[in-house]
PDB file of C-alpha atoms in Angstrom:
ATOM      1  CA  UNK A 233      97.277 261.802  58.076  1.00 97.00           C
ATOM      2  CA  UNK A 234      95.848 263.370  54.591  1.00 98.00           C
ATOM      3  CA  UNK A 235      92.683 261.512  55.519  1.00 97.00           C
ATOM      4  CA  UNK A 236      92.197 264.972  57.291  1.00 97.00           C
ATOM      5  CA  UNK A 237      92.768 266.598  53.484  1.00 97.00           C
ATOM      6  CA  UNK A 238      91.822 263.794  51.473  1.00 96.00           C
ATOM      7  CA  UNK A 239      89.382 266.401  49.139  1.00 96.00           C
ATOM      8  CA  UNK A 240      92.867 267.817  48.658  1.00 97.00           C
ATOM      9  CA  UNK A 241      95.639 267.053  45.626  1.00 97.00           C
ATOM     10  CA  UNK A 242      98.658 265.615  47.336  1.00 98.00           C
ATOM     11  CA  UNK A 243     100.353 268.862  45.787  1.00 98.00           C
ATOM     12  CA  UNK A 244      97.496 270.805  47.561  1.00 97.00           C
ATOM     13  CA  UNK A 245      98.171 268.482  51.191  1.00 98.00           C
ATOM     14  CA  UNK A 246     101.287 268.798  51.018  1.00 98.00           C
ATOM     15  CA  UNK A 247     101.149 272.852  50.995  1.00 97.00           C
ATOM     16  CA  UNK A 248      98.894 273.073  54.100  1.00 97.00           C
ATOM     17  CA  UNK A 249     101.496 270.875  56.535  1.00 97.00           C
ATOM     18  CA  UNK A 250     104.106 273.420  54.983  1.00 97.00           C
ATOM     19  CA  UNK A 251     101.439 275.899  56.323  1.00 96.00           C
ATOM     20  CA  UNK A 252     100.769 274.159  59.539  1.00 97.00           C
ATOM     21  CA  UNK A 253     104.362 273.363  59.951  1.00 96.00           C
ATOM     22  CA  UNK A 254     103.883 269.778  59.849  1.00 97.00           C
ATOM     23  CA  UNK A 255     107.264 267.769  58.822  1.00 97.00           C
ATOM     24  CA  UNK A 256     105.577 264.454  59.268  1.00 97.00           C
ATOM     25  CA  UNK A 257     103.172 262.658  56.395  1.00 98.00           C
ATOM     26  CA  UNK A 258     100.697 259.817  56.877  1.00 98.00           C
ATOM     27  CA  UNK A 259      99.937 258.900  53.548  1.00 98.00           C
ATOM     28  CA  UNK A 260      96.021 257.823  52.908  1.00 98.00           C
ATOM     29  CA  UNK A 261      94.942 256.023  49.729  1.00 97.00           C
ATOM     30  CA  UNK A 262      93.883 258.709  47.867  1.00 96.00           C
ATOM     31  CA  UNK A 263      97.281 259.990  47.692  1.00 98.00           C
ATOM     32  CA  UNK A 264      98.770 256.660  46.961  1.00 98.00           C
ATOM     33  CA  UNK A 265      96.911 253.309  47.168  1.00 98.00           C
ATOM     34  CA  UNK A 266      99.259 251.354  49.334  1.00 98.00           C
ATOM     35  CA  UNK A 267      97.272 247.987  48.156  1.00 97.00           C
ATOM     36  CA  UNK A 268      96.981 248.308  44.597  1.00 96.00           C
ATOM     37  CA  UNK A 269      99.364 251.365  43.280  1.00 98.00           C
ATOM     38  CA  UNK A 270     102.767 249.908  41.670  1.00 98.00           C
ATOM     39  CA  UNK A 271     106.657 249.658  43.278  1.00 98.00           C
ATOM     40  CA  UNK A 272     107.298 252.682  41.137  1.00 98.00           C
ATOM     41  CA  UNK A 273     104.379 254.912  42.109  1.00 98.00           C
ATOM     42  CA  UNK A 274     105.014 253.956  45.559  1.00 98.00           C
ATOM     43  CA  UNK A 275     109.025 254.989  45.403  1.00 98.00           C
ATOM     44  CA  UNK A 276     108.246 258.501  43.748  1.00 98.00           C
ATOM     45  CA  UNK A 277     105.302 259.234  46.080  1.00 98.00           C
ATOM     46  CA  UNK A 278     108.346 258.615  48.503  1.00 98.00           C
ATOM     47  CA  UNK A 279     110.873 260.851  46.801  1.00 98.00           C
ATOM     48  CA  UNK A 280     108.088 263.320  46.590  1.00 98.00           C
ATOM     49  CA  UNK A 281     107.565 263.888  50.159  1.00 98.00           C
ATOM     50  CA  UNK A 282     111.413 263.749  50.742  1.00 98.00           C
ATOM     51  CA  UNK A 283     112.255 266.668  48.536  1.00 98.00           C
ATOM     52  CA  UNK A 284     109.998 268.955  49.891  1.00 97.00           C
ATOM     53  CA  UNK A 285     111.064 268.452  53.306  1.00 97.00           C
ATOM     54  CA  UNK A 286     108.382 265.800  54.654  1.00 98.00           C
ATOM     55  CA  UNK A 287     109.009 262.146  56.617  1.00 98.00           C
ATOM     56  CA  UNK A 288     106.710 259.382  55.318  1.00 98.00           C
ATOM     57  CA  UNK A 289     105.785 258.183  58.566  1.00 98.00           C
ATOM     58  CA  UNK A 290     102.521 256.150  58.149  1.00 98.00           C
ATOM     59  CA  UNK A 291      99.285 255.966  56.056  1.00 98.00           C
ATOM     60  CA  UNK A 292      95.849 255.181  55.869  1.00 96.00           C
ATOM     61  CA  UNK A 293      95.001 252.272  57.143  1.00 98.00           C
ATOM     62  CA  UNK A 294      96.316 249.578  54.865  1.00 98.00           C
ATOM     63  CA  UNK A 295      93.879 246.260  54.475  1.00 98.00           C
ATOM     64  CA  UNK A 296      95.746 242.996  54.885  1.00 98.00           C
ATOM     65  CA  UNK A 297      94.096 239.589  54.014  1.00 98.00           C
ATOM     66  CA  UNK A 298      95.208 236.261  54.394  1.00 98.00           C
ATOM     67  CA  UNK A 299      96.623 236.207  50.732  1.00 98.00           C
ATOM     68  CA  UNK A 300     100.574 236.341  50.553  1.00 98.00           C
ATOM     69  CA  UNK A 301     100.686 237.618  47.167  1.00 98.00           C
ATOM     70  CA  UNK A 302      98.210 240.672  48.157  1.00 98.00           C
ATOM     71  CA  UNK A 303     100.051 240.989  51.169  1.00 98.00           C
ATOM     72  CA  UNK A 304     103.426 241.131  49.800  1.00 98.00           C
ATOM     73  CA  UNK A 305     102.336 243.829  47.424  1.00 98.00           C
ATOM     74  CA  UNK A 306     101.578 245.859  50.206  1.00 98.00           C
ATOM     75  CA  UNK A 307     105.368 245.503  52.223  1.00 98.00           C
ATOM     76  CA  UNK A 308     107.029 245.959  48.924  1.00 98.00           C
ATOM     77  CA  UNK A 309     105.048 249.427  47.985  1.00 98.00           C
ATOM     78  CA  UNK A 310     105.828 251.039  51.473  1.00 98.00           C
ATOM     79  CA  UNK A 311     109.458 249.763  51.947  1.00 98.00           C
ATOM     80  CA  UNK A 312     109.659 251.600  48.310  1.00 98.00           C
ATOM     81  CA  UNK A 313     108.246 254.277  49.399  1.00 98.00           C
ATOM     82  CA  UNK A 314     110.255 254.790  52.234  1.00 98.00           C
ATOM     83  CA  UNK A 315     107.651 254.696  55.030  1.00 98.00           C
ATOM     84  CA  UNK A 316     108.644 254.328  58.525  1.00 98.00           C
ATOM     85  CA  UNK A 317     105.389 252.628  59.997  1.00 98.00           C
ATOM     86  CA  UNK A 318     102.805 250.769  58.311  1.00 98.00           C
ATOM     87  CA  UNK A 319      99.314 251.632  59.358  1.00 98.00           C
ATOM     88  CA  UNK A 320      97.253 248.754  58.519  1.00 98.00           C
ATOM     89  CA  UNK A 321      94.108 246.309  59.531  1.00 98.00           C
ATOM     90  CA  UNK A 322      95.180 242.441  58.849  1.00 98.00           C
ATOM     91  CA  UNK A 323      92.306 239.942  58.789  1.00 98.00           C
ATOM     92  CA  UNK A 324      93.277 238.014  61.981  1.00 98.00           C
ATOM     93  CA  UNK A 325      93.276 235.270  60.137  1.00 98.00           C
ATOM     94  CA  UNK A 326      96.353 236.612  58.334  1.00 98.00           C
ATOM     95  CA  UNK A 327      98.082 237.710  61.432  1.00 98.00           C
ATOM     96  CA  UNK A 328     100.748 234.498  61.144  1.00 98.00           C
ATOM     97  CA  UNK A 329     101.669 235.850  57.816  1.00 98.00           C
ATOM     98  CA  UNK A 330     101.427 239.538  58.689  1.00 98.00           C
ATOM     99  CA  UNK A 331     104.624 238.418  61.054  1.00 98.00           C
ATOM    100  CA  UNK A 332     106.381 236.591  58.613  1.00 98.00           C
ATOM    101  CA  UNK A 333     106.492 239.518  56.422  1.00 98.00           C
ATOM    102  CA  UNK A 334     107.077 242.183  58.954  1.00 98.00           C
ATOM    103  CA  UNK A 335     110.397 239.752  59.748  1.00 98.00           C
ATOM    104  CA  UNK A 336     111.057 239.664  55.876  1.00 98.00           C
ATOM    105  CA  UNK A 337     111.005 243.055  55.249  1.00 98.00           C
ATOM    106  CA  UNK A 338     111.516 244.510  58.459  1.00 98.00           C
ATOM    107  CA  UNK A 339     109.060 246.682  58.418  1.00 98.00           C
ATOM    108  CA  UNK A 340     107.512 248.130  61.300  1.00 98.00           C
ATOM    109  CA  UNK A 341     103.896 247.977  61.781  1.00 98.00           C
ATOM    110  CA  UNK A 342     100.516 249.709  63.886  1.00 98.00           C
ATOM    111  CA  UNK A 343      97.209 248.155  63.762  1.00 98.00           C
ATOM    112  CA  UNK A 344      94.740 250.918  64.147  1.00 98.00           C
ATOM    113  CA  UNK A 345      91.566 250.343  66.400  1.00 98.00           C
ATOM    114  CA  UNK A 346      88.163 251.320  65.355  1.00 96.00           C
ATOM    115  CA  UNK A 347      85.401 251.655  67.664  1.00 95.00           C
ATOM    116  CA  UNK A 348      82.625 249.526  68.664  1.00 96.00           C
ATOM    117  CA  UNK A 349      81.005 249.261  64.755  1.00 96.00           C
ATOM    118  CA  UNK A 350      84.756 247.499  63.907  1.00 96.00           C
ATOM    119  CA  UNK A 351      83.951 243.629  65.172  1.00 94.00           C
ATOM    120  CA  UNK A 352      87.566 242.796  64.426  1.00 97.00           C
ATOM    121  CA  UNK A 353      89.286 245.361  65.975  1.00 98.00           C
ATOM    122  CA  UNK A 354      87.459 247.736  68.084  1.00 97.00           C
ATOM    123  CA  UNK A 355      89.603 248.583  70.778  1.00 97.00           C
ATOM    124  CA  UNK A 356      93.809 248.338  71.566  1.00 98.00           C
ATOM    125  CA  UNK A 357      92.837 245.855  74.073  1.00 98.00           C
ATOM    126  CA  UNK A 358      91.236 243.579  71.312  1.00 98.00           C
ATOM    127  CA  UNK A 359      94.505 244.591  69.166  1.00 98.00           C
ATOM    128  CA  UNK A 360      96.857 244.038  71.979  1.00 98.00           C
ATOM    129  CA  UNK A 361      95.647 240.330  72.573  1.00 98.00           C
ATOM    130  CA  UNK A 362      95.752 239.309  68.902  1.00 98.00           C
ATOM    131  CA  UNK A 363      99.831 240.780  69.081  1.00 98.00           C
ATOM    132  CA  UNK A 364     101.426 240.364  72.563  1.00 98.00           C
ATOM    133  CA  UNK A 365     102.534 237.251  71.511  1.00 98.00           C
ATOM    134  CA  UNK A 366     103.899 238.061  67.736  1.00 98.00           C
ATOM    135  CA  UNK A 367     107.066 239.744  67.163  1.00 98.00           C
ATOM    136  CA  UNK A 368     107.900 243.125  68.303  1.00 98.00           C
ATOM    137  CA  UNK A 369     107.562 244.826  65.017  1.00 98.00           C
ATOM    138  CA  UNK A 370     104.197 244.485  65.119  1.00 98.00           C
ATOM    139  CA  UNK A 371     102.261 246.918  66.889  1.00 98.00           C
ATOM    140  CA  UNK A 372      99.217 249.248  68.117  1.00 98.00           C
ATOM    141  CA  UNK A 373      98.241 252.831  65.752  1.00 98.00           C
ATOM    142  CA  UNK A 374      96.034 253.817  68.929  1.00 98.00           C
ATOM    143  CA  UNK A 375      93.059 256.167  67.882  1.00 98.00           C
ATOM    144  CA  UNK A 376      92.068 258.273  70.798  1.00 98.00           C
ATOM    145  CA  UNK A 377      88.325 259.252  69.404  1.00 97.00           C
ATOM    146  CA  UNK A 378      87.691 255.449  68.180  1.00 97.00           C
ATOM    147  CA  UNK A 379      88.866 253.705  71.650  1.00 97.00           C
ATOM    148  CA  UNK A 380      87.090 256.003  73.805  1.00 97.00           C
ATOM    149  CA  UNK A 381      83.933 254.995  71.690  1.00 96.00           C
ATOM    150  CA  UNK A 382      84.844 251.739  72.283  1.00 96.00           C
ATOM    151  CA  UNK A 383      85.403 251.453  75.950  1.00 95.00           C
ATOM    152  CA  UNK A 384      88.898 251.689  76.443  1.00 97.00           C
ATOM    153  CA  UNK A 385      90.059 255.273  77.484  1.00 97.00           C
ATOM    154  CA  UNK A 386      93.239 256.029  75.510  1.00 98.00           C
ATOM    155  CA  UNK A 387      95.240 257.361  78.457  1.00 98.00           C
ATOM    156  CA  UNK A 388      94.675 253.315  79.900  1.00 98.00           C
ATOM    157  CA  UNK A 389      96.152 252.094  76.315  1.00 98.00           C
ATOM    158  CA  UNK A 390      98.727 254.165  75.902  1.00 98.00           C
ATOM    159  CA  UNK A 391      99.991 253.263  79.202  1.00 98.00           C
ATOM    160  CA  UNK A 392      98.912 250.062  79.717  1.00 98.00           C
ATOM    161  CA  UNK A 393     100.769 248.993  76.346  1.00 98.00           C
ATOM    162  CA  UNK A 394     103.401 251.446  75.787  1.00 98.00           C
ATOM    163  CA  UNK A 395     106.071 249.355  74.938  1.00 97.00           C
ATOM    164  CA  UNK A 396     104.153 248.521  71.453  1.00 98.00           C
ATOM    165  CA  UNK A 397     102.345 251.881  70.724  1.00 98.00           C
ATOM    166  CA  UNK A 398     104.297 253.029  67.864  1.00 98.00           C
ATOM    167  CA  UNK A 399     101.759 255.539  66.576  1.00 98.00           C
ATOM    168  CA  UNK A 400      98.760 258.037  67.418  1.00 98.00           C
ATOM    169  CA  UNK A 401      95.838 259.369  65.985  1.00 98.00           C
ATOM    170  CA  UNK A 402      94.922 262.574  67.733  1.00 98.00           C
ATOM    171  CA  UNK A 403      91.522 264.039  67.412  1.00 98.00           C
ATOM    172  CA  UNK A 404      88.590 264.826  69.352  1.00 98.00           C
ATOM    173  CA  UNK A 405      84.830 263.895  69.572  1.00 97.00           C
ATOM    174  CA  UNK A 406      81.876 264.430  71.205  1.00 97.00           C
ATOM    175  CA  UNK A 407      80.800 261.022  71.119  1.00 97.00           C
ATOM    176  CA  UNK A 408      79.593 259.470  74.016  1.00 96.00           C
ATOM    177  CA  UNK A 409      80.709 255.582  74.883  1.00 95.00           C
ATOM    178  CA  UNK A 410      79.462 252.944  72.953  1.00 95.00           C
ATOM    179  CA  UNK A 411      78.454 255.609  70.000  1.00 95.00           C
ATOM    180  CA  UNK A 412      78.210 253.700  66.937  1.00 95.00           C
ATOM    181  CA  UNK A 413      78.690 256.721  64.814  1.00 94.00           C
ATOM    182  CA  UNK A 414      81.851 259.141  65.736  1.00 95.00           C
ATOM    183  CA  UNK A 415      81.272 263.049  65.871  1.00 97.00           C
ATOM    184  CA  UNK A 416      84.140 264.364  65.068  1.00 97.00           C
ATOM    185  CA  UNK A 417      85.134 267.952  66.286  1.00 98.00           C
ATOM    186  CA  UNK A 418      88.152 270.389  66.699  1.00 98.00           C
ATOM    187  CA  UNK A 419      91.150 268.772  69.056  1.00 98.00           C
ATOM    188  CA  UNK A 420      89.952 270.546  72.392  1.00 97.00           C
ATOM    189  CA  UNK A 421      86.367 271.095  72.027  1.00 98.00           C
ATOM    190  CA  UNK A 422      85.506 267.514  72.282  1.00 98.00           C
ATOM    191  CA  UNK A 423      85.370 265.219  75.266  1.00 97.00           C
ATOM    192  CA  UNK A 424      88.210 263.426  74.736  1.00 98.00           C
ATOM    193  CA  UNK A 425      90.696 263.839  77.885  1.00 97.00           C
ATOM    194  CA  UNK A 426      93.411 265.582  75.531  1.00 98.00           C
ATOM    195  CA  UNK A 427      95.760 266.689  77.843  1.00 98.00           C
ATOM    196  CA  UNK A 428      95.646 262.897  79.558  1.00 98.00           C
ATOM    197  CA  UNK A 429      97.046 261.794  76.689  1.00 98.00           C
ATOM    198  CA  UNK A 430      99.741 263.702  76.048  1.00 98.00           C
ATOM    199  CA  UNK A 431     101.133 263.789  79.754  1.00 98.00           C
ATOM    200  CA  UNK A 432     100.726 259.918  79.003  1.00 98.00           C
ATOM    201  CA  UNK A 433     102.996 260.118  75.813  1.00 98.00           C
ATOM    202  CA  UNK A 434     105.417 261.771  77.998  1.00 98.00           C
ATOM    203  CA  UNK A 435     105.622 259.990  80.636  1.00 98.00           C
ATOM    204  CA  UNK A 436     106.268 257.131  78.803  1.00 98.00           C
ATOM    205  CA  UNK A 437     108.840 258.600  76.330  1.00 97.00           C
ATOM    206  CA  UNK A 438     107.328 257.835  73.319  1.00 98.00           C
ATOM    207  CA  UNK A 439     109.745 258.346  70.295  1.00 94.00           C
ATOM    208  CA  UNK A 440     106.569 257.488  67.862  1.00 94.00           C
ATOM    209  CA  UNK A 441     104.743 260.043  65.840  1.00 96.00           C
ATOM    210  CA  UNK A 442     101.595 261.906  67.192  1.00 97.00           C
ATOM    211  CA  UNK A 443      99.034 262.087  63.649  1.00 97.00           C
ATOM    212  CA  UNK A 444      96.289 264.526  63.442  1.00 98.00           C
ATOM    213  CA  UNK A 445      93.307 262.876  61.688  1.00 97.00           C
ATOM    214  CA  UNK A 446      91.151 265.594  61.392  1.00 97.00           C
ATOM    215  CA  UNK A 447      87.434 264.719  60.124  1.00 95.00           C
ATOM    216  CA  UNK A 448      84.346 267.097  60.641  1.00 95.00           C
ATOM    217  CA  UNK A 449      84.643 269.275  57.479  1.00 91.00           C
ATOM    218  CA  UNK A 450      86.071 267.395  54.256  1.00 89.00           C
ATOM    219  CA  UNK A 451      85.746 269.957  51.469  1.00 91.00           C
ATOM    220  CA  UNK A 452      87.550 272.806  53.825  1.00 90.00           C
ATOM    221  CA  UNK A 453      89.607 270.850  56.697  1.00 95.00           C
ATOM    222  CA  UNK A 454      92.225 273.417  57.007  1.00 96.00           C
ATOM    223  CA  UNK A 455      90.735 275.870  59.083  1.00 96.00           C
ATOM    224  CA  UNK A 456      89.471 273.264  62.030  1.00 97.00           C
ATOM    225  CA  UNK A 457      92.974 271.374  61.254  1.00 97.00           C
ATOM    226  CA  UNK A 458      95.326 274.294  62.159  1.00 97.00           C
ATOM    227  CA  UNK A 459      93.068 275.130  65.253  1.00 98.00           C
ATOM    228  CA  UNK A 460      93.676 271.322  66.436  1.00 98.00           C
ATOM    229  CA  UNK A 461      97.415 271.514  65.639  1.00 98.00           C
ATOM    230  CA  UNK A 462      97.481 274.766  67.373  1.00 98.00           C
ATOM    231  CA  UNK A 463      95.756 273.361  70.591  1.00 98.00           C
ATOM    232  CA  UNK A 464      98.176 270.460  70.620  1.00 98.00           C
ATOM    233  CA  UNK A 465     100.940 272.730  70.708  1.00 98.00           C
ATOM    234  CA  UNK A 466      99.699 275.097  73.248  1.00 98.00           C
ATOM    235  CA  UNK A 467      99.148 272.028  75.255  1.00 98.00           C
ATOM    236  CA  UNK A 468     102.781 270.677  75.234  1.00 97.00           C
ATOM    237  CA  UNK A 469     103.913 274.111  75.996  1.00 97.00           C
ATOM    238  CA  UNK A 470     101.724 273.821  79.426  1.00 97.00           C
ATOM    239  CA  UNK A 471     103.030 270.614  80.321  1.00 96.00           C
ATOM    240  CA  UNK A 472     106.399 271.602  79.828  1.00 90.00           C
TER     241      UNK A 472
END
């Protein structure tokens, strides 16, 4: 997700996954502003990625009120864009008309958790209950670092509601439980049980998209961010 390089140009972002050898791009506002950026903007952000090479497969999380109009905006500027899931926070209030539009527009969606400072949404049990019931589109972006804070250790979610998990963001922490206040680190020197959850992702086949979110240095991520790609990789080879 260019959260992780969001001191960066998109230009500049989009030269470090060519580095990293990252095909997949999680678009965060900075780069495009899913909410308030126009149909047009949206579409050539799109055809940007696409001609050199990269999948819009998420962004930032996208804010969704209870206001159709606002909403709307929203569906129509990633389904111009091209973007495969919609990473987003709806106001549960607006969850009825979050559906609606997901129906419309078939557009696939993840609520991402926070941890126990989000009173909305602080753990994929809390997002799970708001969804099971709403149609199948709509889903969980489960954050590894921000649901361990908040009680729920990722390896339980991503099992425990597999059939809806439809994206990940990987990092590390050394956050205890219950931390109001993450501390991010590099994947593998946290506490976070990283090999858990990737045995987890493959035992349950997941076809979704695995997003590093890398946060402890902003003005120079690149360094920390290949060593956390790197350790991901290295992982997967062990398991296989």
């Amino acid at each position: 997700t260019s959260y992780s390089t969001r001191t960066m140009t998109l230009d500049e972002t989009i030269a470090t996954l060519k580095v990293l050898r990252i095909t997949n791009a999680a678009l965060f506002r900075n780069h495009c502003n899913w909410e308030t950026a126009t149909v047009d903007e949206c579409r050539a952000v799109g055809e940007k990625l696409k001609a050199d090479g990269l999948a819009l497969t998420g962004s930032g999380v996208i804010n969704l009120a209870n206001n159709e109009a606002t909403a709307r905006k929203a569906f129509e500027n990633v389904r111009a864009a091209g973007m495969a899931t919609m990473v987003c926070k709806p106001e549960v209030a607006a969850l009825p008309l979050v559906e609606k539009l997901a129906k419309e527009y078939d557009q696939k969606l993840a609520i991402h958790n926070h941890g126990p400072e989000d009173k909305v949404y602080p753990t994929p049990a809390v997002i799970w209950d708001a969804i099971k019931s709403l149609d199948s589109r709509i889903g969980l972006c489960v954050d590894v670092g921000h649901s361990a804070r908040g009680g729920q250790e990722p390896v339980e979610a991503i099992r425990k509601y597999a059939a809806r998990v439809y994206d990940i963001h990987m990092k590390d922490s050394t956050a205890v439980r219950g931390a109001m206040k993450d501390v991010p680190v590099e994947v593998g020197a946290g506490r976070l049980d990283i090999r858990g959850v990737l045995r987890a992702l493959l035992d349950i086949k997941y076809k979704g998209v695995v997003t590093f979110e890398y946060e402890k240095v902003a003005a120079n991520p690149v360094t920390g961010l290949a060593e956390s790609v790197g350790f991901v990789r290295g992982m997967l080879a062990a398991l296989a």
